[in-house]
Amino acid sequence: MAPQGAGIQIVPTALMDVGMRYHWTDKWSLRIESFFGWLGSSRDYVGNREISSIQYFSNNIVVGIGYALGNF
């Protein structure tokens, strides 16, 4: 959703997550993930003028170390 004047506009969105997890013991792991997001076009009004936005692309990379609690 995107703000539009006094209301909210629904914007088409596509999300994707690609990653890898490596376990070097039964409890410890390392993960690397990349989150991609694409937003569709949206319109907003500034005064009497309409502004249209182009698609927005976002890419976030996450690196983490994990520890498993218990035996699941």
JSON list of C-alpha atoms in Angstrom, two decimals, residues 4-70:
[
{"chain": "A", "resi": 4, "resn": "GLN", "atom": "CA", "xyz": [-2.17, 8.84, -1.76]},
{"chain": "A", "resi": 5, "resn": "GLY", "atom": "CA", "xyz": [-3.38, 12.25, -0.65]},
{"chain": "A", "resi": 6, "resn": "ALA", "atom": "CA", "xyz": [-5.80, 11.62, 2.20]},
{"chain": "A", "resi": 7, "resn": "GLY", "atom": "CA", "xyz": [-6.17, 7.91, 1.44]},
{"chain": "A", "resi": 8, "resn": "ILE", "atom": "CA", "xyz": [-4.21, 4.78, 0.62]},
{"chain": "A", "resi": 9, "resn": "GLN", "atom": "CA", "xyz": [-3.55, 3.32, -2.81]},
{"chain": "A", "resi": 10, "resn": "ILE", "atom": "CA", "xyz": [-2.98, -0.42, -3.39]},
{"chain": "A", "resi": 11, "resn": "VAL", "atom": "CA", "xyz": [0.24, -0.95, -5.39]},
{"chain": "A", "resi": 12, "resn": "PRO", "atom": "CA", "xyz": [1.13, -4.28, -7.08]},
{"chain": "A", "resi": 13, "resn": "THR", "atom": "CA", "xyz": [4.18, -5.81, -5.40]},
{"chain": "A", "resi": 14, "resn": "ALA", "atom": "CA", "xyz": [6.38, -8.83, -6.10]},
{"chain": "A", "resi": 15, "resn": "LEU", "atom": "CA", "xyz": [8.77, -10.23, -3.48]},
{"chain": "A", "resi": 16, "resn": "MET", "atom": "CA", "xyz": [11.43, -12.93, -3.77]},
{"chain": "A", "resi": 17, "resn": "ASP", "atom": "CA", "xyz": [13.89, -14.42, -1.28]},
{"chain": "A", "resi": 18, "resn": "VAL", "atom": "CA", "xyz": [16.97, -16.36, -2.37]},
{"chain": "A", "resi": 19, "resn": "GLY", "atom": "CA", "xyz": [19.43, -17.75, 0.13]},
{"chain": "A", "resi": 20, "resn": "MET", "atom": "CA", "xyz": [21.76, -20.43, 1.39]},
{"chain": "A", "resi": 21, "resn": "ARG", "atom": "CA", "xyz": [22.29, -21.95, 4.83]},
{"chain": "A", "resi": 22, "resn": "TYR", "atom": "CA", "xyz": [25.43, -23.91, 5.70]},
{"chain": "A", "resi": 23, "resn": "HIS", "atom": "CA", "xyz": [25.52, -26.09, 8.85]},
{"chain": "A", "resi": 24, "resn": "TRP", "atom": "CA", "xyz": [29.04, -26.69, 10.12]},
{"chain": "A", "resi": 25, "resn": "THR", "atom": "CA", "xyz": [27.80, -28.58, 13.23]},
{"chain": "A", "resi": 26, "resn": "ASP", "atom": "CA", "xyz": [24.42, -29.90, 14.40]},
{"chain": "A", "resi": 27, "resn": "LYS", "atom": "CA", "xyz": [23.80, -26.62, 16.27]},
{"chain": "A", "resi": 28, "resn": "TRP", "atom": "CA", "xyz": [25.65, -23.84, 14.37]},
{"chain": "A", "resi": 29, "resn": "SER", "atom": "CA", "xyz": [24.86, -22.53, 10.91]},
{"chain": "A", "resi": 30, "resn": "LEU", "atom": "CA", "xyz": [25.69, -19.61, 8.63]},
{"chain": "A", "resi": 31, "resn": "ARG", "atom": "CA", "xyz": [23.10, -18.06, 6.33]},
{"chain": "A", "resi": 32, "resn": "ILE", "atom": "CA", "xyz": [23.28, -15.62, 3.45]},
{"chain": "A", "resi": 33, "resn": "GLU", "atom": "CA", "xyz": [20.01, -14.37, 1.96]},
{"chain": "A", "resi": 34, "resn": "SER", "atom": "CA", "xyz": [18.99, -11.74, -0.54]},
{"chain": "A", "resi": 35, "resn": "PHE", "atom": "CA", "xyz": [15.51, -10.21, -0.51]},
{"chain": "A", "resi": 36, "resn": "PHE", "atom": "CA", "xyz": [14.28, -8.61, -3.74]},
{"chain": "A", "resi": 37, "resn": "GLY", "atom": "CA", "xyz": [11.22, -6.42, -4.07]},
{"chain": "A", "resi": 38, "resn": "TRP", "atom": "CA", "xyz": [9.54, -4.75, -7.03]},
{"chain": "A", "resi": 39, "resn": "LEU", "atom": "CA", "xyz": [6.75, -2.21, -6.67]},
{"chain": "A", "resi": 40, "resn": "GLY", "atom": "CA", "xyz": [4.38, -1.41, -9.49]},
{"chain": "A", "resi": 41, "resn": "SER", "atom": "CA", "xyz": [3.48, 2.08, -10.61]},
{"chain": "A", "resi": 42, "resn": "SER", "atom": "CA", "xyz": [1.65, 4.41, -8.25]},
{"chain": "A", "resi": 43, "resn": "ARG", "atom": "CA", "xyz": [0.08, 7.87, -8.46]},
{"chain": "A", "resi": 44, "resn": "ASP", "atom": "CA", "xyz": [0.11, 10.68, -5.93]},
{"chain": "A", "resi": 45, "resn": "TYR", "atom": "CA", "xyz": [-1.17, 14.23, -5.99]},
{"chain": "A", "resi": 46, "resn": "VAL", "atom": "CA", "xyz": [0.75, 17.31, -4.89]},
{"chain": "A", "resi": 47, "resn": "GLY", "atom": "CA", "xyz": [-1.69, 20.18, -4.93]},
{"chain": "A", "resi": 48, "resn": "ASN", "atom": "CA", "xyz": [-3.52, 19.88, -8.27]},
{"chain": "A", "resi": 49, "resn": "ARG", "atom": "CA", "xyz": [-0.63, 18.06, -9.95]},
{"chain": "A", "resi": 50, "resn": "GLU", "atom": "CA", "xyz": [-0.62, 14.29, -10.45]},
{"chain": "A", "resi": 51, "resn": "ILE", "atom": "CA", "xyz": [2.75, 12.54, -10.03]},
{"chain": "A", "resi": 52, "resn": "SER", "atom": "CA", "xyz": [3.24, 8.98, -11.33]},
{"chain": "A", "resi": 53, "resn": "SER", "atom": "CA", "xyz": [6.10, 6.90, -9.99]},
{"chain": "A", "resi": 54, "resn": "ILE", "atom": "CA", "xyz": [8.03, 4.26, -11.89]},
{"chain": "A", "resi": 55, "resn": "GLN", "atom": "CA", "xyz": [8.68, 0.77, -10.57]},
{"chain": "A", "resi": 56, "resn": "TYR", "atom": "CA", "xyz": [10.95, 0.63, -7.53]},
{"chain": "A", "resi": 57, "resn": "PHE", "atom": "CA", "xyz": [13.53, -2.12, -7.01]},
{"chain": "A", "resi": 58, "resn": "SER", "atom": "CA", "xyz": [14.92, -3.00, -3.60]},
{"chain": "A", "resi": 59, "resn": "ASN", "atom": "CA", "xyz": [17.63, -5.53, -2.76]},
{"chain": "A", "resi": 60, "resn": "ASN", "atom": "CA", "xyz": [18.66, -6.35, 0.81]},
{"chain": "A", "resi": 61, "resn": "ILE", "atom": "CA", "xyz": [21.41, -8.81, 1.70]},
{"chain": "A", "resi": 62, "resn": "VAL", "atom": "CA", "xyz": [21.36, -10.52, 5.10]},
{"chain": "A", "resi": 63, "resn": "VAL", "atom": "CA", "xyz": [24.24, -12.50, 6.63]},
{"chain": "A", "resi": 64, "resn": "GLY", "atom": "CA", "xyz": [23.65, -14.31, 9.90]},
{"chain": "A", "resi": 65, "resn": "ILE", "atom": "CA", "xyz": [24.96, -16.92, 12.28]},
{"chain": "A", "resi": 66, "resn": "GLY", "atom": "CA", "xyz": [22.39, -19.28, 13.76]},
{"chain": "A", "resi": 67, "resn": "TYR", "atom": "CA", "xyz": [22.31, -21.57, 16.79]},
{"chain": "A", "resi": 68, "resn": "ALA", "atom": "CA", "xyz": [19.66, -24.30, 17.16]},
{"chain": "A", "resi": 69, "resn": "LEU", "atom": "CA", "xyz": [18.04, -24.50, 20.59]},
{"chain": "A", "resi": 70, "resn": "GLY", "atom": "CA", "xyz": [16.94, -28.02, 21.47]}
]
